[in-house]
Each structure stands twice: as C-alpha cells, then as structure tokens.
Amino acid sequence: MLSVNQFSLTLGQQPLIRDLSFRILPGEVLSIMGPSGIGKSSLLHFLSGTLNTSLNASGQVYLGKQPLQDLPTNKRKVGLLQQMPLLFPHMSIIENLLFAIPESMPSKTRQRKAQQALEKLGIPDKANALPSELSGGQQARVALLRTLLAEPAYLLLDEPFSKLDPALRRDVRAFVLEQIRQSDIPALLVTHDSEDAKAMQGQCLDLEPLKMEK
C-alpha cells in the first residue's frame, strides 16, 4: 500500500497543495485531477524523490510501513509513465525492454521475459523494429511494459494518455489498468481529463487552486 499523510506544497509564498492525505491499495489506481499549475506533477516528483528545489514540500510517504520521503530516487523502486513514451530511439523494441530487466537475472531469464512482453503486446514480429516504426498506441504499451519489467513497487502516471487520439486512448487506458492489476502494485494517475480518471475505476481526488495566505 502507498500512503501519503499531510502533504503540503508551496512555491515561494504561494500554497499549491495543503494537507493532502490518501492511501492506494495494491492493484488500485488513485486519480488526481485539477487545472494546470496546481501541483499535480510536483506531487509525483515528491513521491519519486525528484522534486525541484524551488518548491517546498512537507508530509510523509509510506510504502507499506517503510517511509520513503528521505530515500534517494534509486532506492524507492518507483515506476514512472509520462506523456511521451520516452523509449530509446536508437534501440530496438526488444533492447528497450531488456534495458529495464534487472541485470542480476540470468541472461536466458531476461530474454524470456522480454519475449513474453512482446507476446503480451501482440507484436512478437517487432522485436528488432525501432520505436519510430510503431504506432503511438504501440509505443505507449511498450513504455508501460518496460516500466513494469523493472519490477517497481509503485507506479506514477503523469498524463500518459494525453497525446493519444480518442480511439487509441480507450484501448491504452484499458491495457494500463489491466497491467496494474496483474502486477498488483499501487498506482497514482494525475490528469485533467475526467474520462481518464473514470477509466481507472478507482478513487478520484479533485484539487482546487488555493489562495495565497495573508
């Protein structure tokens, strides 16, 4: 379970988020909505340990009983999916997938996991293709499975569907939810689209702009 207690965020004297608390169970997605500039993406940066130093944040984050807020990013076992798939353009699809699989695993195991991911994606014939040769929807699916192959303990989704056309968006949202449930990890989605939140079939929090304190 991923839990956040009394999270507050300010930029200079401007409060962005105040005393936000929530819990996300394994296999569930919590969606957070709100207008641009309200601090949604900064919340994800706080959870991943990459918050900009120009922002001040307070609060506690726990994965199960383990506190995360003082751990460096590489110790948090966090997976991140963003607006753009961010696949390595010079690597083939199977190389992109292999990159995420821990090198501590035997080579045959890594190859098998990558091949199984290609089968799950429905593109076993695209192993040696470059990302530019795939459709936007295929790239989004590859990016998700590459993230999950790294075996994250929790997943952060930063507007991952916003660049997709409506038909692809529906398919990719369903694929993302299915994979989160199969991986049985908590996930947090930030979005400005109510349809994205509804498709995740979980809780939804709507953040409102805060007034500057006098």
mmCIF file of N, CA and C in Angstrom, residues 6-133:
data_model
loop_
_atom_site.group_PDB
_atom_site.id
_atom_site.type_symbol
_atom_site.label_atom_id
_atom_site.label_comp_id
_atom_site.label_asym_id
_atom_site.label_seq_id
_atom_site.Cartn_x
_atom_site.Cartn_y
_atom_site.Cartn_z
ATOM 1 N N GLN A 6 -0.670 14.151 5.120
ATOM 2 C CA GLN A 6 -0.484 15.584 5.360
ATOM 3 C C GLN A 6 0.550 16.214 4.411
ATOM 4 N N PHE A 7 0.392 15.929 3.120
ATOM 5 C CA PHE A 7 1.316 16.504 2.135
ATOM 6 C C PHE A 7 0.914 17.945 1.829
ATOM 7 N N SER A 8 1.885 18.856 1.926
ATOM 8 C CA SER A 8 1.672 20.258 1.586
ATOM 9 C C SER A 8 2.790 20.718 0.659
ATOM 10 N N LEU A 9 2.460 21.629 -0.253
ATOM 11 C CA LEU A 9 3.411 22.087 -1.262
ATOM 12 C C LEU A 9 3.245 23.583 -1.460
ATOM 13 N N THR A 10 4.367 24.300 -1.456
ATOM 14 C CA THR A 10 4.324 25.745 -1.689
ATOM 15 C C THR A 10 5.406 26.138 -2.679
ATOM 16 N N LEU A 11 5.119 27.193 -3.424
ATOM 17 C CA LEU A 11 6.079 27.816 -4.334
ATOM 18 C C LEU A 11 6.262 29.249 -3.860
ATOM 19 N N GLY A 12 7.392 29.514 -3.222
ATOM 20 C CA GLY A 12 7.567 30.822 -2.594
ATOM 21 C C GLY A 12 6.562 30.985 -1.468
ATOM 22 N N GLN A 13 5.727 32.033 -1.579
ATOM 23 C CA GLN A 13 4.666 32.260 -0.594
ATOM 24 C C GLN A 13 3.326 31.689 -1.041
ATOM 25 N N GLN A 14 3.295 31.124 -2.250
ATOM 26 C CA GLN A 14 2.029 30.626 -2.796
ATOM 27 C C GLN A 14 1.802 29.161 -2.429
ATOM 28 N N PRO A 15 0.762 28.865 -1.636
ATOM 29 C CA PRO A 15 0.443 27.460 -1.354
ATOM 30 C C PRO A 15 -0.207 26.805 -2.575
ATOM 31 N N LEU A 16 0.241 25.626 -2.918
ATOM 32 C CA LEU A 16 -0.332 24.885 -4.043
ATOM 33 C C LEU A 16 -1.218 23.735 -3.574
ATOM 34 N N ILE A 17 -0.722 22.982 -2.604
ATOM 35 C CA ILE A 17 -1.478 21.860 -2.035
ATOM 36 C C ILE A 17 -1.324 21.936 -0.519
ATOM 37 N N ARG A 18 -2.420 21.670 0.200
ATOM 38 C CA ARG A 18 -2.351 21.744 1.659
ATOM 39 C C ARG A 18 -2.975 20.502 2.286
ATOM 40 N N ASP A 19 -2.199 19.824 3.120
ATOM 41 C CA ASP A 19 -2.681 18.711 3.955
ATOM 42 C C ASP A 19 -3.428 17.643 3.155
ATOM 43 N N LEU A 20 -2.794 17.179 2.093
ATOM 44 C CA LEU A 20 -3.375 16.119 1.269
ATOM 45 C C LEU A 20 -2.967 14.756 1.818
ATOM 46 N N SER A 21 -3.951 13.893 2.053
ATOM 47 C CA SER A 21 -3.687 12.544 2.545
ATOM 48 C C SER A 21 -4.495 11.540 1.728
ATOM 49 N N PHE A 22 -3.889 10.382 1.450
ATOM 50 C CA PHE A 22 -4.613 9.319 0.742
ATOM 51 C C PHE A 22 -3.866 8.008 0.904
ATOM 52 N N ARG A 23 -4.564 6.905 0.576
ATOM 53 C CA ARG A 23 -3.978 5.571 0.580
ATOM 54 C C ARG A 23 -4.378 4.874 -0.711
ATOM 55 N N ILE A 24 -3.433 4.109 -1.276
ATOM 56 C CA ILE A 24 -3.700 3.359 -2.504
ATOM 57 C C ILE A 24 -3.315 1.903 -2.258
ATOM 58 N N LEU A 25 -4.270 1.004 -2.409
ATOM 59 C CA LEU A 25 -4.015 -0.419 -2.207
ATOM 60 C C LEU A 25 -3.346 -1.033 -3.430
ATOM 61 N N PRO A 26 -2.650 -2.160 -3.278
ATOM 62 C CA PRO A 26 -2.060 -2.840 -4.432
ATOM 63 C C PRO A 26 -3.108 -3.180 -5.491
ATOM 64 N N GLY A 27 -2.778 -2.933 -6.734
ATOM 65 C CA GLY A 27 -3.696 -3.217 -7.834
ATOM 66 C C GLY A 27 -4.715 -2.135 -8.082
ATOM 67 N N GLU A 28 -4.684 -1.066 -7.285
ATOM 68 C CA GLU A 28 -5.644 0.026 -7.456
ATOM 69 C C GLU A 28 -4.965 1.266 -8.034
ATOM 70 N N VAL A 29 -5.795 2.130 -8.648
ATOM 71 C CA VAL A 29 -5.320 3.396 -9.200
ATOM 72 C C VAL A 29 -6.100 4.531 -8.548
ATOM 73 N N LEU A 30 -5.386 5.463 -7.966
ATOM 74 C CA LEU A 30 -5.990 6.699 -7.483
ATOM 75 C C LEU A 30 -5.730 7.777 -8.523
ATOM 76 N N SER A 31 -6.781 8.474 -8.940
ATOM 77 C CA SER A 31 -6.636 9.557 -9.909
ATOM 78 C C SER A 31 -6.732 10.898 -9.192
ATOM 79 N N ILE A 32 -5.841 11.803 -9.547
ATOM 80 C CA ILE A 32 -5.878 13.161 -9.011
ATOM 81 C C ILE A 32 -6.059 14.123 -10.176
ATOM 82 N N MET A 33 -7.113 14.927 -10.087
ATOM 83 C CA MET A 33 -7.443 15.877 -11.143
ATOM 84 C C MET A 33 -7.267 17.304 -10.640
ATOM 85 N N GLY A 34 -7.207 18.228 -11.580
ATOM 86 C CA GLY A 34 -7.080 19.634 -11.235
ATOM 87 C C GLY A 34 -6.472 20.391 -12.388
ATOM 88 N N PRO A 35 -6.614 21.721 -12.413
ATOM 89 C CA PRO A 35 -6.097 22.523 -13.515
ATOM 90 C C PRO A 35 -4.566 22.544 -13.536
ATOM 91 N N SER A 36 -4.004 22.980 -14.660
ATOM 92 C CA SER A 36 -2.556 23.094 -14.789
ATOM 93 C C SER A 36 -2.003 24.073 -13.753
ATOM 94 N N GLY A 37 -0.800 23.774 -13.253
ATOM 95 C CA GLY A 37 -0.143 24.665 -12.319
ATOM 96 C C GLY A 37 -0.564 24.503 -10.877
ATOM 97 N N ILE A 38 -1.392 23.496 -10.601
ATOM 98 C CA ILE A 38 -1.907 23.339 -9.236
ATOM 99 C C ILE A 38 -0.995 22.467 -8.373
ATOM 100 N N GLY A 39 -0.012 21.813 -9.008
ATOM 101 C CA GLY A 39 0.928 20.998 -8.247
ATOM 102 C C GLY A 39 0.780 19.498 -8.430
ATOM 103 N N LYS A 40 -0.010 19.057 -9.415
ATOM 104 C CA LYS A 40 -0.226 17.613 -9.607
ATOM 105 C C LYS A 40 1.081 16.892 -9.958
ATOM 106 N N SER A 41 1.782 17.402 -10.968
ATOM 107 C CA SER A 41 3.039 16.755 -11.366
ATOM 108 C C SER A 41 4.096 16.885 -10.279
ATOM 109 N N SER A 42 4.067 17.988 -9.541
ATOM 110 C CA SER A 42 5.034 18.168 -8.443
ATOM 111 C C SER A 42 4.801 17.135 -7.343
ATOM 112 N N LEU A 43 3.550 16.741 -7.137
ATOM 113 C CA LEU A 43 3.266 15.660 -6.191
ATOM 114 C C LEU A 43 3.965 14.383 -6.638
ATOM 115 N N LEU A 44 3.912 14.086 -7.932
ATOM 116 C CA LEU A 44 4.591 12.895 -8.440
ATOM 117 C C LEU A 44 6.105 13.008 -8.240
ATOM 118 N N HIS A 45 6.642 14.203 -8.466
ATOM 119 C CA HIS A 45 8.079 14.397 -8.255
ATOM 120 C C HIS A 45 8.448 14.187 -6.780
ATOM 121 N N PHE A 46 7.576 14.617 -5.890
ATOM 122 C CA PHE A 46 7.802 14.396 -4.452
ATOM 123 C C PHE A 46 7.816 12.903 -4.157
ATOM 124 N N LEU A 47 6.890 12.169 -4.752
ATOM 125 C CA LEU A 47 6.787 10.736 -4.495
ATOM 126 C C LEU A 47 7.944 9.953 -5.108
ATOM 127 N N SER A 48 8.533 10.503 -6.172
ATOM 128 C CA SER A 48 9.647 9.809 -6.820
ATOM 129 C C SER A 48 11.004 10.297 -6.333
ATOM 130 N N GLY A 49 11.016 11.352 -5.507
ATOM 131 C CA GLY A 49 12.277 11.876 -4.998
ATOM 132 C C GLY A 49 12.979 12.814 -5.943
ATOM 133 N N THR A 50 12.223 13.440 -6.866
ATOM 134 C CA THR A 50 12.828 14.323 -7.875
ATOM 135 C C THR A 50 12.225 15.730 -7.830
ATOM 136 N N LEU A 51 11.737 16.151 -6.685
ATOM 137 C CA LEU A 51 11.078 17.450 -6.582
ATOM 138 C C LEU A 51 12.077 18.584 -6.793
ATOM 139 N N ASN A 52 11.684 19.574 -7.604
ATOM 140 C CA ASN A 52 12.511 20.752 -7.857
ATOM 141 C C ASN A 52 12.782 21.501 -6.553
ATOM 142 N N THR A 53 14.011 21.961 -6.382
ATOM 143 C CA THR A 53 14.390 22.637 -5.139
ATOM 144 C C THR A 53 13.718 23.994 -4.967
ATOM 145 N N SER A 54 13.078 24.512 -6.041
ATOM 146 C CA SER A 54 12.365 25.784 -5.916
ATOM 147 C C SER A 54 11.039 25.613 -5.177
ATOM 148 N N LEU A 55 10.618 24.370 -4.966
ATOM 149 C CA LEU A 55 9.365 24.071 -4.272
ATOM 150 C C LEU A 55 9.655 23.556 -2.869
ATOM 151 N N ASN A 56 8.792 23.916 -1.939
ATOM 152 C CA ASN A 56 8.904 23.428 -0.568
ATOM 153 C C ASN A 56 7.781 22.436 -0.296
ATOM 154 N N ALA A 57 8.147 21.266 0.189
ATOM 155 C CA ALA A 57 7.149 20.223 0.442
ATOM 156 C C ALA A 57 7.328 19.662 1.847
ATOM 157 N N SER A 58 6.233 19.220 2.420
ATOM 158 C CA SER A 58 6.261 18.539 3.712
ATOM 159 C C SER A 58 5.233 17.425 3.684
ATOM 160 N N GLY A 59 5.392 16.472 4.575
ATOM 161 C CA GLY A 59 4.462 15.350 4.629
ATOM 162 C C GLY A 59 5.214 14.034 4.684
ATOM 163 N N GLN A 60 4.480 12.962 4.868
ATOM 164 C CA GLN A 60 5.071 11.634 4.968
ATOM 165 C C GLN A 60 4.551 10.733 3.848
ATOM 166 N N VAL A 61 5.445 9.886 3.345
ATOM 167 C CA VAL A 61 5.090 8.904 2.322
ATOM 168 C C VAL A 61 5.537 7.540 2.814
ATOM 169 N N TYR A 62 4.639 6.573 2.723
ATOM 170 C CA TYR A 62 4.970 5.208 3.159
ATOM 171 C C TYR A 62 4.605 4.219 2.058
ATOM 172 N N LEU A 63 5.492 3.255 1.866
ATOM 173 C CA LEU A 63 5.181 2.089 1.050
ATOM 174 C C LEU A 63 5.087 0.931 2.023
ATOM 175 N N GLY A 64 3.865 0.505 2.315
ATOM 176 C CA GLY A 64 3.673 -0.395 3.436
ATOM 177 C C GLY A 64 4.023 0.359 4.708
ATOM 178 N N LYS A 65 4.985 -0.151 5.456
ATOM 179 C CA LYS A 65 5.416 0.531 6.685
ATOM 180 C C LYS A 65 6.736 1.273 6.503
ATOM 181 N N GLN A 66 7.283 1.225 5.275
ATOM 182 C CA GLN A 66 8.576 1.858 5.037
ATOM 183 C C GLN A 66 8.412 3.321 4.628
ATOM 184 N N PRO A 67 9.020 4.257 5.370
ATOM 185 C CA PRO A 67 8.974 5.658 4.953
ATOM 186 C C PRO A 67 9.857 5.879 3.732
ATOM 187 N N LEU A 68 9.357 6.678 2.776
ATOM 188 C CA LEU A 68 10.082 6.890 1.522
ATOM 189 C C LEU A 68 10.682 8.284 1.386
ATOM 190 N N GLN A 69 10.146 9.268 2.108
ATOM 191 C CA GLN A 69 10.466 10.657 1.773
ATOM 192 C C GLN A 69 11.944 11.009 1.910
ATOM 193 N N ASP A 70 12.701 10.249 2.694
ATOM 194 C CA ASP A 70 14.128 10.550 2.857
ATOM 195 C C ASP A 70 15.025 9.640 2.023
ATOM 196 N N LEU A 71 14.418 8.754 1.226
ATOM 197 C CA LEU A 71 15.209 7.852 0.394
ATOM 198 C C LEU A 71 15.528 8.508 -0.943
ATOM 199 N N PRO A 72 16.727 8.248 -1.509
ATOM 200 C CA PRO A 72 17.015 8.737 -2.861
ATOM 201 C C PRO A 72 16.150 7.994 -3.880
ATOM 202 N N THR A 73 16.009 8.577 -5.057
ATOM 203 C CA THR A 73 15.137 8.003 -6.090
ATOM 204 C C THR A 73 15.492 6.549 -6.390
ATOM 205 N N ASN A 74 16.774 6.236 -6.503
ATOM 206 C CA ASN A 74 17.170 4.882 -6.904
ATOM 207 C C ASN A 74 16.899 3.829 -5.837
ATOM 208 N N LYS A 75 16.492 4.259 -4.646
ATOM 209 C CA LYS A 75 16.160 3.314 -3.584
ATOM 210 C C LYS A 75 14.648 3.148 -3.407
ATOM 211 N N ARG A 76 13.861 3.861 -4.174
ATOM 212 C CA ARG A 76 12.408 3.863 -3.950
ATOM 213 C C ARG A 76 11.650 2.808 -4.757
ATOM 214 N N LYS A 77 12.299 2.208 -5.763
ATOM 215 C CA LYS A 77 11.637 1.224 -6.618
ATOM 216 C C LYS A 77 10.344 1.786 -7.218
ATOM 217 N N VAL A 78 10.459 2.982 -7.794
ATOM 218 C CA VAL A 78 9.308 3.656 -8.374
ATOM 219 C C VAL A 78 9.321 3.532 -9.893
ATOM 220 N N GLY A 79 8.138 3.330 -10.476
ATOM 221 C CA GLY A 79 7.982 3.331 -11.917
ATOM 222 C C GLY A 79 7.240 4.583 -12.342
ATOM 223 N N LEU A 80 7.661 5.171 -13.461
ATOM 224 C CA LEU A 80 7.062 6.420 -13.932
ATOM 225 C C LEU A 80 6.689 6.294 -15.399
ATOM 226 N N LEU A 81 5.456 6.676 -15.709
ATOM 227 C CA LEU A 81 4.980 6.711 -17.092
ATOM 228 C C LEU A 81 4.494 8.124 -17.380
ATOM 229 N N GLN A 82 5.064 8.747 -18.439
ATOM 230 C CA GLN A 82 4.787 10.149 -18.714
ATOM 231 C C GLN A 82 4.014 10.347 -20.008
ATOM 232 N N GLN A 83 3.826 11.621 -20.393
ATOM 233 C CA GLN A 83 3.058 11.954 -21.596
ATOM 234 C C GLN A 83 3.655 11.316 -22.840
ATOM 235 N N MET A 84 4.964 11.416 -22.977
ATOM 236 C CA MET A 84 5.661 10.810 -24.108
ATOM 237 C C MET A 84 6.260 9.476 -23.655
ATOM 238 N N PRO A 85 6.209 8.453 -24.506
ATOM 239 C CA PRO A 85 6.682 7.125 -24.104
ATOM 240 C C PRO A 85 8.146 7.081 -23.653
ATOM 241 N N LEU A 86 9.009 7.983 -24.160
ATOM 242 C CA LEU A 86 10.408 8.065 -23.744
ATOM 243 C C LEU A 86 11.156 6.751 -23.962
ATOM 244 N N LEU A 87 10.874 6.097 -25.082
ATOM 245 C CA LEU A 87 11.659 4.927 -25.456
ATOM 246 C C LEU A 87 12.982 5.403 -26.062
ATOM 247 N N PHE A 88 14.019 4.588 -25.922
ATOM 248 C CA PHE A 88 15.302 4.951 -26.514
ATOM 249 C C PHE A 88 15.203 4.798 -28.036
ATOM 250 N N PRO A 89 15.293 5.899 -28.791
ATOM 251 C CA PRO A 89 15.015 5.835 -30.231
ATOM 252 C C PRO A 89 16.020 5.017 -31.027
ATOM 253 N N HIS A 90 17.253 4.881 -30.506
ATOM 254 C CA HIS A 90 18.302 4.162 -31.234
ATOM 255 C C HIS A 90 18.322 2.680 -30.906
ATOM 256 N N MET A 91 17.473 2.264 -29.947
ATOM 257 C CA MET A 91 17.414 0.855 -29.556
ATOM 258 C C MET A 91 16.198 0.185 -30.181
ATOM 259 N N SER A 92 16.334 -1.100 -30.496
ATOM 260 C CA SER A 92 15.184 -1.868 -30.962
ATOM 261 C C SER A 92 14.184 -2.043 -29.822
ATOM 262 N N ILE A 93 13.007 -2.529 -30.157
ATOM 263 C CA ILE A 93 11.974 -2.716 -29.131
ATOM 264 C C ILE A 93 12.433 -3.725 -28.079
ATOM 265 N N ILE A 94 13.021 -4.828 -28.506
ATOM 266 C CA ILE A 94 13.444 -5.815 -27.507
ATOM 267 C C ILE A 94 14.619 -5.288 -26.682
ATOM 268 N N GLU A 95 15.464 -4.452 -27.266
ATOM 269 C CA GLU A 95 16.550 -3.849 -26.493
ATOM 270 C C GLU A 95 15.994 -2.875 -25.458
ATOM 271 N N ASN A 96 14.956 -2.136 -25.830
ATOM 272 C CA ASN A 96 14.304 -1.246 -24.874
ATOM 273 C C ASN A 96 13.746 -2.036 -23.701
ATOM 274 N N LEU A 97 13.128 -3.171 -23.997
ATOM 275 C CA LEU A 97 12.548 -3.993 -22.934
ATOM 276 C C LEU A 97 13.642 -4.612 -22.055
ATOM 277 N N LEU A 98 14.695 -5.108 -22.681
ATOM 278 C CA LEU A 98 15.790 -5.722 -21.932
ATOM 279 C C LEU A 98 16.476 -4.714 -21.025
ATOM 280 N N PHE A 99 16.508 -3.466 -21.435
ATOM 281 C CA PHE A 99 17.173 -2.428 -20.648
ATOM 282 C C PHE A 99 16.571 -2.319 -19.250
ATOM 283 N N ALA A 100 15.267 -2.590 -19.150
ATOM 284 C CA ALA A 100 14.572 -2.425 -17.867
ATOM 285 C C ALA A 100 14.700 -3.626 -16.953
ATOM 286 N N ILE A 101 15.006 -4.783 -17.510
ATOM 287 C CA ILE A 101 15.028 -6.010 -16.711
ATOM 288 C C ILE A 101 16.322 -6.059 -15.906
ATOM 289 N N PRO A 102 16.236 -6.284 -14.598
ATOM 290 C CA PRO A 102 17.443 -6.287 -13.760
ATOM 291 C C PRO A 102 18.535 -7.201 -14.311
ATOM 292 N N GLU A 103 19.749 -6.681 -14.389
ATOM 293 C CA GLU A 103 20.869 -7.449 -14.929
ATOM 294 C C GLU A 103 21.307 -8.564 -13.986
ATOM 295 N N SER A 104 20.803 -8.533 -12.764
ATOM 296 C CA SER A 104 21.131 -9.601 -11.821
ATOM 297 C C SER A 104 20.482 -10.925 -12.219
ATOM 298 N N MET A 105 19.466 -10.867 -13.087
ATOM 299 C CA MET A 105 18.808 -12.084 -13.543
ATOM 300 C C MET A 105 19.675 -12.785 -14.584
ATOM 301 N N PRO A 106 19.569 -14.122 -14.671
ATOM 302 C CA PRO A 106 20.290 -14.844 -15.728
ATOM 303 C C PRO A 106 19.882 -14.348 -17.114
ATOM 304 N N SER A 107 20.809 -14.403 -18.057
ATOM 305 C CA SER A 107 20.564 -13.887 -19.407
ATOM 306 C C SER A 107 19.354 -14.554 -20.061
ATOM 307 N N LYS A 108 19.228 -15.870 -19.893
ATOM 308 C CA LYS A 108 18.098 -16.575 -20.508
ATOM 309 C C LYS A 108 16.772 -16.108 -19.914
ATOM 310 N N THR A 109 16.767 -15.831 -18.607
ATOM 311 C CA THR A 109 15.546 -15.338 -17.957
ATOM 312 C C THR A 109 15.182 -13.962 -18.495
ATOM 313 N N ARG A 110 16.162 -13.090 -18.667
ATOM 314 C CA ARG A 110 15.917 -11.746 -19.181
ATOM 315 C C ARG A 110 15.349 -11.819 -20.607
ATOM 316 N N GLN A 111 15.942 -12.687 -21.428
ATOM 317 C CA GLN A 111 15.458 -12.838 -22.802
ATOM 318 C C GLN A 111 14.032 -13.367 -22.820
ATOM 319 N N ARG A 112 13.737 -14.333 -21.929
ATOM 320 C CA ARG A 112 12.390 -14.900 -21.891
ATOM 321 C C ARG A 112 11.370 -13.853 -21.467
ATOM 322 N N LYS A 113 11.709 -13.045 -20.464
ATOM 323 C CA LYS A 113 10.792 -12.010 -20.004
ATOM 324 C C LYS A 113 10.532 -10.979 -21.102
ATOM 325 N N ALA A 114 11.566 -10.597 -21.820
ATOM 326 C CA ALA A 114 11.394 -9.626 -22.897
ATOM 327 C C ALA A 114 10.520 -10.205 -24.010
ATOM 328 N N GLN A 115 10.743 -11.478 -24.342
ATOM 329 C CA GLN A 115 9.944 -12.110 -25.396
ATOM 330 C C GLN A 115 8.485 -12.258 -24.954
ATOM 331 N N GLN A 116 8.270 -12.590 -23.684
ATOM 332 C CA GLN A 116 6.898 -12.688 -23.173
ATOM 333 C C GLN A 116 6.201 -11.330 -23.228
ATOM 334 N N ALA A 117 6.954 -10.261 -22.979
ATOM 335 C CA ALA A 117 6.374 -8.921 -23.068
ATOM 336 C C ALA A 117 5.954 -8.620 -24.500
ATOM 337 N N LEU A 118 6.776 -9.007 -25.462
ATOM 338 C CA LEU A 118 6.416 -8.801 -26.869
ATOM 339 C C LEU A 118 5.147 -9.568 -27.226
ATOM 340 N N GLU A 119 5.023 -10.775 -26.701
ATOM 341 C CA GLU A 119 3.816 -11.575 -26.951
ATOM 342 C C GLU A 119 2.601 -10.894 -26.328
ATOM 343 N N LYS A 120 2.758 -10.408 -25.109
ATOM 344 C CA LYS A 120 1.653 -9.731 -24.427
ATOM 345 C C LYS A 120 1.224 -8.481 -25.198
ATOM 346 N N LEU A 121 2.197 -7.807 -25.798
ATOM 347 C CA LEU A 121 1.913 -6.603 -26.574
ATOM 348 C C LEU A 121 1.294 -6.923 -27.932
ATOM 349 N N GLY A 122 1.391 -8.185 -28.350
ATOM 350 C CA GLY A 122 0.853 -8.571 -29.646
ATOM 351 C C GLY A 122 1.742 -8.177 -30.801
ATOM 352 N N ILE A 123 3.027 -7.955 -30.522
ATOM 353 C CA ILE A 123 3.950 -7.543 -31.588
ATOM 354 C C ILE A 123 5.229 -8.388 -31.558
ATOM 355 N N PRO A 124 5.108 -9.723 -31.515
ATOM 356 C CA PRO A 124 6.323 -10.549 -31.467
ATOM 357 C C PRO A 124 7.209 -10.373 -32.694
ATOM 358 N N ASP A 125 6.618 -9.901 -33.804
ATOM 359 C CA ASP A 125 7.389 -9.703 -35.029
ATOM 360 C C ASP A 125 8.114 -8.356 -35.064
ATOM 361 N N LYS A 126 7.926 -7.548 -34.023
ATOM 362 C CA LYS A 126 8.526 -6.203 -33.997
ATOM 363 C C LYS A 126 9.738 -6.135 -33.071
ATOM 364 N N ALA A 127 10.292 -7.281 -32.693
ATOM 365 C CA ALA A 127 11.399 -7.297 -31.735
ATOM 366 C C ALA A 127 12.557 -6.414 -32.179
ATOM 367 N N ASN A 128 12.869 -6.427 -33.475
ATOM 368 C CA ASN A 128 14.026 -5.680 -33.976
ATOM 369 C C ASN A 128 13.653 -4.344 -34.594
ATOM 370 N N ALA A 129 12.379 -3.960 -34.484
ATOM 371 C CA ALA A 129 11.942 -2.664 -35.005
ATOM 372 C C ALA A 129 12.381 -1.539 -34.072
ATOM 373 N N LEU A 130 12.529 -0.352 -34.623
ATOM 374 C CA LEU A 130 12.816 0.825 -33.813
ATOM 375 C C LEU A 130 11.506 1.444 -33.335
ATOM 376 N N PRO A 131 11.513 2.183 -32.237
ATOM 377 C CA PRO A 131 10.280 2.810 -31.744
ATOM 378 C C PRO A 131 9.547 3.641 -32.799
ATOM 379 N N SER A 132 10.292 4.304 -33.670
ATOM 380 C CA SER A 132 9.669 5.150 -34.702
ATOM 381 C C SER A 132 8.845 4.349 -35.698
ATOM 382 N N GLU A 133 9.052 3.032 -35.724
ATOM 383 C CA GLU A 133 8.300 2.178 -36.650
ATOM 384 C C GLU A 133 6.988 1.696 -36.045
#
